[in-house]
Coordinates of C-alpha atoms in Angstrom, one line a residue:
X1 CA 48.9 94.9 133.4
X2 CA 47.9 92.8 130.4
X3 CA 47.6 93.9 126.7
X4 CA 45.0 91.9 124.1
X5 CA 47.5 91.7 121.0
X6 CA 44.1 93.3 118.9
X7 CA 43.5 96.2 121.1
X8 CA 46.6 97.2 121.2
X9 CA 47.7 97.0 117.7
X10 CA 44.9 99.2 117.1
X11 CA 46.1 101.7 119.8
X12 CA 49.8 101.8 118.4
X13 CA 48.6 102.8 115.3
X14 CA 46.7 105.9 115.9
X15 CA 49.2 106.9 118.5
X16 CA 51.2 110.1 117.7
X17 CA 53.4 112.5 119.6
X18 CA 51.3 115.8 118.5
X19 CA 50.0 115.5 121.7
X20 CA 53.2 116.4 123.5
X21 CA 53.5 119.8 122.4
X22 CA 56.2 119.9 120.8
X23 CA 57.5 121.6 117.6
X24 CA 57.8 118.9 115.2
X25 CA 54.3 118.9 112.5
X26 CA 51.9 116.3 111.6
X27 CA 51.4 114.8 108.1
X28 CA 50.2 112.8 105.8
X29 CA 51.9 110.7 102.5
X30 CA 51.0 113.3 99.4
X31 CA 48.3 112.0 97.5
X32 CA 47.0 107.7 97.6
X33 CA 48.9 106.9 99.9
X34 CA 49.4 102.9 98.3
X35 CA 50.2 105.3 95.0
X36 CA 52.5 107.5 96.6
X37 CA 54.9 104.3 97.7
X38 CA 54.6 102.6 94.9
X39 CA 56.1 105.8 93.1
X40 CA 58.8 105.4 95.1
X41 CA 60.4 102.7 93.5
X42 CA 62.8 102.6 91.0
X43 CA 66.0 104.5 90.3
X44 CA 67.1 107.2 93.0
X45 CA 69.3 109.9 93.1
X46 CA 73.3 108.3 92.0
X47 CA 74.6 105.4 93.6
X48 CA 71.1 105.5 95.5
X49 CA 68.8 102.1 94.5
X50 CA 64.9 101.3 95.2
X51 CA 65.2 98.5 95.3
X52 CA 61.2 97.8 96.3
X53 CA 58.7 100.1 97.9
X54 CA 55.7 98.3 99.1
X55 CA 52.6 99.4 101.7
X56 CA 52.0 97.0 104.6
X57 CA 48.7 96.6 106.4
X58 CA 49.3 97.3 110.2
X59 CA 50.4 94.5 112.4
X60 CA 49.9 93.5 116.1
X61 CA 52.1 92.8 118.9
X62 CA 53.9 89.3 119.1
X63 CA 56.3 87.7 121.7
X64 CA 58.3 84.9 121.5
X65 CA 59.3 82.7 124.0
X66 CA 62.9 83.0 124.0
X67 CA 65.5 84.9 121.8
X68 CA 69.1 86.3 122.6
X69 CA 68.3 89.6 124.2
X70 CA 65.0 90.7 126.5
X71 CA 63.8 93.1 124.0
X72 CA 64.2 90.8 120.8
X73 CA 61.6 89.1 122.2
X74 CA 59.3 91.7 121.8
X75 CA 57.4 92.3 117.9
X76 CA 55.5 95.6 118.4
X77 CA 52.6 96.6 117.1
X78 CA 53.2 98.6 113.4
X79 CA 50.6 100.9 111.6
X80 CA 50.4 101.0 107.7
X81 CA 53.9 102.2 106.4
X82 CA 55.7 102.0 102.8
X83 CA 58.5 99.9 103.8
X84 CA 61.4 101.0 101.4
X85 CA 64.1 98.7 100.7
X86 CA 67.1 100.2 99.1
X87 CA 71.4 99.9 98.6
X88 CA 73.8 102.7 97.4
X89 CA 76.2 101.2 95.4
X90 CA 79.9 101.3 95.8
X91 CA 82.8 103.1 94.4
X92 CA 85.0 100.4 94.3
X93 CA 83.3 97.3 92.4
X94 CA 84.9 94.6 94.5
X95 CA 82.7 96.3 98.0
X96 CA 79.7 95.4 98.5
X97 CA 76.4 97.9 98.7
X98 CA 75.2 99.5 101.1
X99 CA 71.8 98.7 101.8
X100 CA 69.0 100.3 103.9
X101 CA 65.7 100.3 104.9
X102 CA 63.2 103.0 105.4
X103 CA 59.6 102.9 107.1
X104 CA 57.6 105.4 105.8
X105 CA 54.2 105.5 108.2
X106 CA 50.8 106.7 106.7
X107 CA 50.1 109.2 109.6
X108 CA 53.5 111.0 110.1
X109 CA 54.4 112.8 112.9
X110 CA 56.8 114.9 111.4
X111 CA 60.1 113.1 113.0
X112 CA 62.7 110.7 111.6
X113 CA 64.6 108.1 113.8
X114 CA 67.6 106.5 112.4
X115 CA 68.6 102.9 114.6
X116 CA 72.1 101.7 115.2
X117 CA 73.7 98.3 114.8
X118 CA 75.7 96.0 116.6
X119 CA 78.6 93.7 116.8
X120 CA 80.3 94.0 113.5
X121 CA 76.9 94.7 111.8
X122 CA 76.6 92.9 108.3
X123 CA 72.7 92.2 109.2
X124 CA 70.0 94.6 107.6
X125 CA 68.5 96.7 110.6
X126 CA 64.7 97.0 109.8
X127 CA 63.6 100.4 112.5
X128 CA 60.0 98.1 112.9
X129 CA 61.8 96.8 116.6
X130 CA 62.0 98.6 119.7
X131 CA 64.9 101.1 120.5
X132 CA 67.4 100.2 122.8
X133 CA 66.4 100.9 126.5
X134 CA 62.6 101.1 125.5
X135 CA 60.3 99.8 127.6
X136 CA 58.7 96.6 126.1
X137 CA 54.5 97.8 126.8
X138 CA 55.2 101.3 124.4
X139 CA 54.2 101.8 121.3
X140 CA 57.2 101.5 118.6
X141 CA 58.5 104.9 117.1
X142 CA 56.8 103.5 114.0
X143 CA 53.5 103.1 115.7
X144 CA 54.8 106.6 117.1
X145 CA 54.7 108.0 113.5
X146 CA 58.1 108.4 113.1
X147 CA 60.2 107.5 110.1
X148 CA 62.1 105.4 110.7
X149 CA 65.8 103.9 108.7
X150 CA 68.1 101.3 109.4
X151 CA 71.1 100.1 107.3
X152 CA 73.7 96.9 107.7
X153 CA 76.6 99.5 107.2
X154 CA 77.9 98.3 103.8
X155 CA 78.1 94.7 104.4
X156 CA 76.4 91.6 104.5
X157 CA 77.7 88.3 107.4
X158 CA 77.4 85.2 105.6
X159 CA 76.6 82.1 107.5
X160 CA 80.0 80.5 108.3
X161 CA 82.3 83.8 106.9
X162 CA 84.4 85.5 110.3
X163 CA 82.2 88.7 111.1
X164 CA 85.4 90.2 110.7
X165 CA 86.0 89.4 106.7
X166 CA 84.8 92.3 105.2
X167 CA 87.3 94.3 106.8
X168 CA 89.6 92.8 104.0
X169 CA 88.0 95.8 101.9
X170 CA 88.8 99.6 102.3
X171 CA 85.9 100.7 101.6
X172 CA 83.4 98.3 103.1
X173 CA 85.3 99.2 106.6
X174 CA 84.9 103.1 106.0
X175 CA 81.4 102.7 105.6
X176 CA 80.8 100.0 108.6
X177 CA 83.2 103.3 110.3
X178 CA 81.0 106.6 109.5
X179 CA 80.1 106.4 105.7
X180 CA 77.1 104.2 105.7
X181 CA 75.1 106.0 108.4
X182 CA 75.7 109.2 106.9
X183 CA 74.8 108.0 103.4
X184 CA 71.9 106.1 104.0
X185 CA 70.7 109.2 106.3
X186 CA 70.8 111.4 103.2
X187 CA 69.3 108.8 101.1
X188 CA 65.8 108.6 104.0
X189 CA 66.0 112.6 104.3
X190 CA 65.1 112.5 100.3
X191 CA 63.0 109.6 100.4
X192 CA 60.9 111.4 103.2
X193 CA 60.9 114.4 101.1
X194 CA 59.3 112.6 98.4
X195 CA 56.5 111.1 100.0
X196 CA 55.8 113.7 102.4
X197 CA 56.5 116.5 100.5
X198 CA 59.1 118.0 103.1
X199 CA 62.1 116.9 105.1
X200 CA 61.9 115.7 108.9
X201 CA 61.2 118.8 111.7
X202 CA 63.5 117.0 113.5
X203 CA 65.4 114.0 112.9
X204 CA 67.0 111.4 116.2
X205 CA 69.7 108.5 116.6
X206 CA 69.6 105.6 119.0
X207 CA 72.0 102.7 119.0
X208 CA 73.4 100.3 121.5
X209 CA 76.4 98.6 121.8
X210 CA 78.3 99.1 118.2
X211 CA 75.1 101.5 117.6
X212 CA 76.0 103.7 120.4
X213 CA 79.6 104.1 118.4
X214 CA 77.5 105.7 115.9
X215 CA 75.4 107.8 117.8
X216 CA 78.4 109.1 119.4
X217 CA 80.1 109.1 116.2
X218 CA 76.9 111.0 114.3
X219 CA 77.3 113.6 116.7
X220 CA 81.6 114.0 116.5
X221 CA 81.3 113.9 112.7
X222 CA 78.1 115.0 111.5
X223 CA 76.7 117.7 113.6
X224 CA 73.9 119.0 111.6
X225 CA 72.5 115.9 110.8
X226 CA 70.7 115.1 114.2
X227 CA 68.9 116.9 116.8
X228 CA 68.5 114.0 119.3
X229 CA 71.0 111.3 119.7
X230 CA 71.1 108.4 122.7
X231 CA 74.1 106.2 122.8
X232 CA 73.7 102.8 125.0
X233 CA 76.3 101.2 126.3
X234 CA 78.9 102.6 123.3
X235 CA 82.0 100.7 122.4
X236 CA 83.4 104.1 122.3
X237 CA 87.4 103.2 122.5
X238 CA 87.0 100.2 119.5
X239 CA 90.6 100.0 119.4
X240 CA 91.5 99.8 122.9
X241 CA 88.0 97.2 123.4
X242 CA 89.6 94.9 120.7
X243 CA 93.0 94.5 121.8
X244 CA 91.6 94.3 125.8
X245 CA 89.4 91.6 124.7
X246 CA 91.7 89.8 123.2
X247 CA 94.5 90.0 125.9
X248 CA 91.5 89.2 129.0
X249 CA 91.2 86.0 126.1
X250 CA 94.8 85.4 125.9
X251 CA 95.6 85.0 129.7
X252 CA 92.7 82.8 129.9
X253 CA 93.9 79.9 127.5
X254 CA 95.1 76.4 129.1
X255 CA 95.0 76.7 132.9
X256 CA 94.1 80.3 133.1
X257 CA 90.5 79.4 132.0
X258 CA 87.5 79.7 134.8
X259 CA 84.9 77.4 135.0
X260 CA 81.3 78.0 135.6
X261 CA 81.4 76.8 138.8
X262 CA 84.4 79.1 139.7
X263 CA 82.1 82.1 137.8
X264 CA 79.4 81.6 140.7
X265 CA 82.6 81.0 143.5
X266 CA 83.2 84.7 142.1
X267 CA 79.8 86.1 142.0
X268 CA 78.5 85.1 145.7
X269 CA 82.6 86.6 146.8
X270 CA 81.5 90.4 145.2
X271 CA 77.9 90.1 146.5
X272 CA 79.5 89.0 149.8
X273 CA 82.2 92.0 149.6
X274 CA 79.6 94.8 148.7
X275 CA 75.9 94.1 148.4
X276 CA 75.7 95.5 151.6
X277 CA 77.8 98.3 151.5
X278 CA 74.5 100.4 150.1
X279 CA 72.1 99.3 153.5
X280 CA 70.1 96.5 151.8
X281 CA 70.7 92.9 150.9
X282 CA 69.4 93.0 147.7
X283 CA 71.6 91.3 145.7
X284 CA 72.5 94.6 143.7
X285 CA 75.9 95.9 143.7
X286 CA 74.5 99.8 143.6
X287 CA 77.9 100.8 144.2
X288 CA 80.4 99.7 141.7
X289 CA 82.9 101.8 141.3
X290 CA 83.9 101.4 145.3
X291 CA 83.0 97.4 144.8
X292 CA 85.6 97.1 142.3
X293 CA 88.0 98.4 144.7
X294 CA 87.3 96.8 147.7
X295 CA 86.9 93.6 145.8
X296 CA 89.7 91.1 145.6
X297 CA 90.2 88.3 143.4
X298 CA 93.1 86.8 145.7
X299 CA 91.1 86.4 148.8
X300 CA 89.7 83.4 146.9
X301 CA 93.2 81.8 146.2
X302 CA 93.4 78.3 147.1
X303 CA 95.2 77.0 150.0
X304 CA 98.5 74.9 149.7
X305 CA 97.1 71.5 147.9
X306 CA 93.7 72.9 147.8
X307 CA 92.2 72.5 144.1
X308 CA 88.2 72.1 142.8
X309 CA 85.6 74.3 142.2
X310 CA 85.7 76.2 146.0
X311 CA 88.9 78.5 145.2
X312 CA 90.7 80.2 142.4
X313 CA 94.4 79.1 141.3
X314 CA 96.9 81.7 140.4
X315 CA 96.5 81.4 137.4
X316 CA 93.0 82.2 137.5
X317 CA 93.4 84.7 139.8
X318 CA 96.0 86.5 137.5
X319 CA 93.0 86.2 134.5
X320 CA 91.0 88.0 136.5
X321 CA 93.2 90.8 137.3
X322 CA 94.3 91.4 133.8
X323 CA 90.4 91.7 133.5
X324 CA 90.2 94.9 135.6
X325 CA 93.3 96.1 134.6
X326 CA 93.9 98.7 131.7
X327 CA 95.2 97.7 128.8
X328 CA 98.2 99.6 127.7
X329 CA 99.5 100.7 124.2
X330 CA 103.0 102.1 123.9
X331 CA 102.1 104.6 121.3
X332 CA 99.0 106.6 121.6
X333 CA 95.9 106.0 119.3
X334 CA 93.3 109.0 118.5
X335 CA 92.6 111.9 120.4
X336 CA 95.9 110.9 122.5
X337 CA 94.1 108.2 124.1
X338 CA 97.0 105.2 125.0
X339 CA 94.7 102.9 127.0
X340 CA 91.0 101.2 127.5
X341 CA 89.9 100.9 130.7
X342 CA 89.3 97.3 133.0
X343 CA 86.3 95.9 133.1
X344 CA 84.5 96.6 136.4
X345 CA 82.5 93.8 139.0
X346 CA 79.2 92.6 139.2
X347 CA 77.3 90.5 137.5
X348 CA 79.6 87.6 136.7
X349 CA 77.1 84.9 137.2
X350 CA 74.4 86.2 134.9
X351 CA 72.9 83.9 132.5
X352 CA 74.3 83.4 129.0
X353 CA 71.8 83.5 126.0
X354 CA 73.2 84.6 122.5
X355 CA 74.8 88.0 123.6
X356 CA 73.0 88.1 126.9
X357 CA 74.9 87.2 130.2
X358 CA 78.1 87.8 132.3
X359 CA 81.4 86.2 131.9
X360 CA 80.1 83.0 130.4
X361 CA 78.4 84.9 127.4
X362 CA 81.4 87.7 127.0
X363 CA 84.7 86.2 128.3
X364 CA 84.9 82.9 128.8
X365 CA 82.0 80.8 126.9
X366 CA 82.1 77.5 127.5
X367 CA 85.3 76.4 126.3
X368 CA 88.8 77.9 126.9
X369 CA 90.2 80.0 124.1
X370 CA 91.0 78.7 120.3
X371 CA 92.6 79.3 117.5
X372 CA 90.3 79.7 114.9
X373 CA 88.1 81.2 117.7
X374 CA 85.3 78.6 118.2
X375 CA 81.6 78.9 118.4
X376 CA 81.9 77.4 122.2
X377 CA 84.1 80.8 123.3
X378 CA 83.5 83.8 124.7
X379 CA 82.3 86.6 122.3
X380 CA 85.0 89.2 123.0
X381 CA 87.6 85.9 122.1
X382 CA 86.1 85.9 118.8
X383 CA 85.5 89.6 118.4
X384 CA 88.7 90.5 119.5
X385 CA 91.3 87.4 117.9
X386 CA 89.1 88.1 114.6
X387 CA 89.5 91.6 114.5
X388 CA 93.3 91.7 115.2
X389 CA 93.5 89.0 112.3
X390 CA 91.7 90.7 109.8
X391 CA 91.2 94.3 111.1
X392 CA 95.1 95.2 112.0
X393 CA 97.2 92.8 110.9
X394 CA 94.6 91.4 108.0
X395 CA 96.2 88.2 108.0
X396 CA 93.4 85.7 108.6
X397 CA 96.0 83.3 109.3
X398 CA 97.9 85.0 112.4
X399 CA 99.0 83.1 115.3
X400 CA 97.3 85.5 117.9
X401 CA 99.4 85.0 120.3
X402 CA 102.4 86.7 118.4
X403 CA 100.8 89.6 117.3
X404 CA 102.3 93.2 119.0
X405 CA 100.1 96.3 118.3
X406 CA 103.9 97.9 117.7
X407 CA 104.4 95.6 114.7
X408 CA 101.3 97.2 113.3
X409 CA 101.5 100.4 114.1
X410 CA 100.2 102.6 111.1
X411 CA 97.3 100.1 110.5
X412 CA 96.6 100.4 114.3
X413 CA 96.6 104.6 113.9
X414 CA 94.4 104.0 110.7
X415 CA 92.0 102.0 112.0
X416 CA 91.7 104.2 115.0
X417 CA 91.5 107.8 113.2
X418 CA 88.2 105.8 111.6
X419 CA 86.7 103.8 114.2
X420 CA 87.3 105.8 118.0
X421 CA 84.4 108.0 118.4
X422 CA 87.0 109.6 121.3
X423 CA 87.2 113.1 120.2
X424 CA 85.4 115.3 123.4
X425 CA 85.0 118.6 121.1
X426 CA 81.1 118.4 120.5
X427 CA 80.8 122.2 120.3
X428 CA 79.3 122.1 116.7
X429 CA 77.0 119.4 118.3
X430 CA 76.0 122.2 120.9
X431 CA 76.1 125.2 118.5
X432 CA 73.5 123.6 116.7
X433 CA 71.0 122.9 119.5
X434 CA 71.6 119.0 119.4
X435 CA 71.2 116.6 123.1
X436 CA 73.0 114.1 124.1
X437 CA 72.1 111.4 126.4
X438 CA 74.3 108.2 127.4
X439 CA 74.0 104.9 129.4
X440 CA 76.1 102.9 130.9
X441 CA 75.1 99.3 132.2
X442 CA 77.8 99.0 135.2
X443 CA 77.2 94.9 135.0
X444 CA 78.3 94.8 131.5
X445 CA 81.6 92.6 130.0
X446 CA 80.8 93.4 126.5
X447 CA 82.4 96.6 126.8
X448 CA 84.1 98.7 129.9
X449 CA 81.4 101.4 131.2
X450 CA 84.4 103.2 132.2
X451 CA 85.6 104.1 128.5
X452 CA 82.4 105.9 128.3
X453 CA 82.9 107.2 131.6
X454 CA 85.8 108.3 130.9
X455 CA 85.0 110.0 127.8
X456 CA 82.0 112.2 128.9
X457 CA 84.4 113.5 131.5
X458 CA 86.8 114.5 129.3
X459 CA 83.8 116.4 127.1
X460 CA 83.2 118.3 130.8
X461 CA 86.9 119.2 130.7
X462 CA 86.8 120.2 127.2
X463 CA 83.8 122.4 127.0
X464 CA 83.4 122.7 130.5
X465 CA 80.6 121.0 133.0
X466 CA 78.5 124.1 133.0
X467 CA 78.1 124.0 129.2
X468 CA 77.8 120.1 128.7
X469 CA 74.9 120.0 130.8
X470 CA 72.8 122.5 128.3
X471 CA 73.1 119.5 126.0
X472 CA 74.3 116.1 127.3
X473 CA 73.6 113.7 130.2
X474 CA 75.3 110.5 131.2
X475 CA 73.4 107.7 133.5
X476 CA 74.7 105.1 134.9
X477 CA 72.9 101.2 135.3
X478 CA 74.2 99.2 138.0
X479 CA 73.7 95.7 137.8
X480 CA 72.8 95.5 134.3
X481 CA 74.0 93.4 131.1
X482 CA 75.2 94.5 128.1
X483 CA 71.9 93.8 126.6
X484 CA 69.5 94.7 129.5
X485 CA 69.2 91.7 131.8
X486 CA 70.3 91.4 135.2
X487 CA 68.5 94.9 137.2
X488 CA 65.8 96.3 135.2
X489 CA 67.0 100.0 133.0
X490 CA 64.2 100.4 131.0
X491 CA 63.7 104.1 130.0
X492 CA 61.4 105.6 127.2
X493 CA 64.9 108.0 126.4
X494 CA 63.2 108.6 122.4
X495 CA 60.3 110.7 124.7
X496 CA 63.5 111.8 127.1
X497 CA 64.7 113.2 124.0
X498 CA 62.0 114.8 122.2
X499 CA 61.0 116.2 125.3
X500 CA 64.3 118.2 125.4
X501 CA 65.0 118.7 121.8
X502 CA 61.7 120.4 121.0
X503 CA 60.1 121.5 124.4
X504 CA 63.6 122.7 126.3
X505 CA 62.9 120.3 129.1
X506 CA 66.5 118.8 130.1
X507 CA 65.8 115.1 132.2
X508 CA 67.3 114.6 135.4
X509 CA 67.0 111.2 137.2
X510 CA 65.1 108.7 135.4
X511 CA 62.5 106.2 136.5
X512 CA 63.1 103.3 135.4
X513 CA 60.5 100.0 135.3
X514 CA 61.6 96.5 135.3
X515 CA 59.7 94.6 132.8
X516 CA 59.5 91.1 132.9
X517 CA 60.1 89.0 129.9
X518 CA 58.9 85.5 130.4
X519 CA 55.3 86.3 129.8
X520 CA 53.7 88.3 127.7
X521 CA 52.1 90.7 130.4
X522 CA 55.2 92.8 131.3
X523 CA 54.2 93.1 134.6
X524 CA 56.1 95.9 136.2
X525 CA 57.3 94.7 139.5
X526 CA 59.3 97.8 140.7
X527 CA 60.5 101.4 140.2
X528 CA 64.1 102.3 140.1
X529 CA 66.0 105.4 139.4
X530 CA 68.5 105.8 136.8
X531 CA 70.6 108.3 138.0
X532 CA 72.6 111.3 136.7
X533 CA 76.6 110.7 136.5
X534 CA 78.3 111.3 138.7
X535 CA 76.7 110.2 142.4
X536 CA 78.3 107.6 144.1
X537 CA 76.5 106.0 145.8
X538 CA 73.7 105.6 143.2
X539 CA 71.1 104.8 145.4
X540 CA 70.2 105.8 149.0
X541 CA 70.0 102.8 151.0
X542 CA 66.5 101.5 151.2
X543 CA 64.8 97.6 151.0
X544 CA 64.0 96.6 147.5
X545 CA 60.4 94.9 147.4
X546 CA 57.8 95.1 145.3
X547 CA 56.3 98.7 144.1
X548 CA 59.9 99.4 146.2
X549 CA 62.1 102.7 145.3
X550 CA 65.0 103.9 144.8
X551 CA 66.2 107.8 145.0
X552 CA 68.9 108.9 143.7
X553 CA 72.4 109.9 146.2
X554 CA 72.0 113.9 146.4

């Protein structure tokens, strides 16, 4: 399946979702609709700037050849919008603004859709990509005709500044916390209201990685402010993920360290201990939750004066356990959480690119630990040392290896009450009519799948199953990245959600396509389930080959 660039740009843009039958109304901008945003600019409402407000000409489809994650790659095809650029200044005049930007289509659907961020934000997030999960050959929401906003959460990373440093500031960190994606919210409802004439029918969320935080923080602490919310891969427990990343950095310093060699020695041992386990040889872990315990790092140990590339030293072996171990405060952070769960197996060996990859991208980069973390380690290293320097103890100058989470306590508690989106009482969430879905790549050392895991099954023990499944699902990738390489999990889960939130149809296992990347085709090659949590095993055992399926375990 092939897509002239021309064709489909043309396509995207008349595209809408009235045809679905759901609830939310078509429109158009009031008036000219090149008058209309030029009106927009100028002084808002308060602290809230226009900063310009200018009408593009619709755009076609681009790829690039390479860039860090699968779907970054893609440019989609955009209709004529006012693209709004804006800030909300700040109480306190040493924090810097908070600036958004909203897409305002011609042809408007009636909808809204509001995109995370990721890592420690500070970059503008524009809502003209594609949503995380989305399948690279669909139209974008804009094309769609949704609004949509994006924001860099009160911050801006400066080349050569720790993505950490604006942490320094109270009120740059609330608003990278909740603040910002509740502000700048408010600020698109009005703007909408303006050019439109009326406020979204219905207004979505989607974020991945640090973006599914604030889905799943949108829906804890602002209830009423979306209908539709999908969380990807959330770094749900930011506490607990900070202080695990650091320590899995810690025990890998001097000898501890694994080389890339030793990364594949690993990779081919789990395939070896599990691919099989499901009925195929697939080179797919479908199963691992049981791989993780029938796995064992020590059955690689080298013999007595073995050394080299072939085995593991103790050392190394002891890195990897703290790996899939918990990590364990003595005092217990919000929502009486006291620990973040290990990491799981699977997936060590994929390719690093920018945030792309297995252990090479997340844990162990190419050069052992360093204090100042180095450009050459692994991303949770300089997540993690850089947050505990200038997020809890906010001494840019700490000697890592001596900080204690007990010497720190209140900040620790602080940072928590603003940053965990832990708390499992989402009945105001359900009261209201909003849905919930989450994902969870299983291959992913950017985060632990199991925090979010975890957390879902705690909402099902606080509200009880029967009633989280009127409003929430949880799925579950196995071998997927962080980002979306390794197994394909690319689900349309914007149309998952407006199907539920304005036709009442609740999803139940997913198709999913794998899309490749390299070329600008997207060919599909195969169809694969993502499948509702829990069912272990995922799949039912079956070849994988081309135009191959899955289905999922009943």
């Amino acid at each position: 399946m092939r897509f002239d660039a021309r064709a489909w740009a043309l396509a995207a843009s008349l595209v809408t979702l009235a045809s679905c039958g759901s609830v939310a109304s078509a429109a158009q901008m009031t008036g000219d609709s090149a008058a209309t945003c030029n009106g927009l600019g100028g002084p808002a409402d308060g602290a809230v700037k226009i900063d310009t407000a200018t009408l593009q000409a619709p755009t076609p489809l681009s790829v690039t050849e390479k860039a860090p994650t699968p779907a970054s790659r893609i440019v989609p095809a955009n209709p004529a919008f006012c693209k709004v650029l804006g800030h909300i200044d700040p109480v306190d005049p040493k924090a810097p603004p908070i600036k958004f930007e909203v897409n305002l289509p011609v042809e408007w659907n009636g909808r809204s859709l509001q995109y995370g961020g990721g890592g420690f934000n500070g970059v503008l997030i524009s809502g003209l990509g594609l949503p995380p999960a989305y399948p690279f050959d669909k139209a974008s929401p804009l094309a769609l005709g949704f609004v949509t906003v994006g924001t860099d959460s009160g911050h801006e990373q400066k080349p050569g500044e720790p993505p950490q440093q604006f942490a320094l500031n109270d009120e740059a960190f609330e608003n990278f916390s909740h603040k910002a994606y509740k502000k700048v919210h408010d600020a698109a409802r009005a703007l909408t209201v303006r050019a439109y004439g009326k406020p979204p029918a219905k207004t979505y969320f989607m974020g991945s990685s640090e973006g599914g935080r604030e889905a799943l923080t949108m829906a804890q602490r602002y209830p009423d402010d979306f209908d539709g919310i999908f969380a990807r891969v959330p770094v749900i427990n930011w506490v607990g993920l900070q202080h695990a990343g650091t320590r899995s950095g810690l025990v890998t310093m001097g000898d501890g360290w694994i080389r890339p060699a030793q990364i594949m020695l690993v990779a081919d041992a789990v395939l070896k201990a599990c691919d099989r386990q499901d009925g195929s040889d697939d080179g797919l872990v479908q199963d691992p939750v049981g791989c993780k315990a029938a796995f064992k790092p020590a059955s690689l140990a080298c013999a007595a004066g073995q050394s080299g590339d072939d085995c593991l030293t103790d050392k190394q072996i002891a890195a990897i356990e703290t790996l899939h171990s918990p990590y364990k405060f003595s005092f217990p952070l919000a929502n009486g959480l006291d620990d973040y769960p290990g990491w799981g197996v699977s997936g060590e060996n994929t390719p690093a690119f920018g945030p792309t990859g297995g252990w090479k991208a997340w844990w162990l980069g190419t050069t052992a630990p360093a204090q100042p973390p180095a450009p050459t380690n692994g991303i949770a290293w300089i997540y993690g040392a850089g947050g505990i320097q200038y997020v809890f103890a906010r001494d840019p100058k700490l000697d890592v290896t001596t900080y204690k989470p007990e010497d720190h306590r209140a900040r620790v508690l602080e940072v928590s009450a603003l940053m965990d989106s832990t708390n499992p009482d989402l009945s105001r969430f359900h009261a209201r009519g909003g849905r919930l879905v989450m994902l969870e790549h299983m291959a992913d050392y950017a985060q632990s799948p199991y925090a979010g895991i975890r957390y879902f099954e705690t909402v099902e023990k606080t509200l009880g199953k029967d009633k989280v499944a009127e409003f929430a699902r949880l799925y579950t990738a196995p071998g997927v990245d962080h980002v979306g390489s390794g197994a394909p999990a690319n689900v349309d889960m914007l149309a998952v959600l407006v199907d539920w939130v304005e036709n009442g149809k609740a999803p139940g296992d997913l198709v999913v396509r794998e899309q490749k990347t390299e070329a600008p085709s997207f060919d599909t090659i195969r169809a694969l389930p993502l499948c509702r949590w829990p069912a272990w095993p995922h799949y039912k055992a079956g070849p994988v080959t081309e135009a191959a399926s899955f289905a999922c375990a009943p």
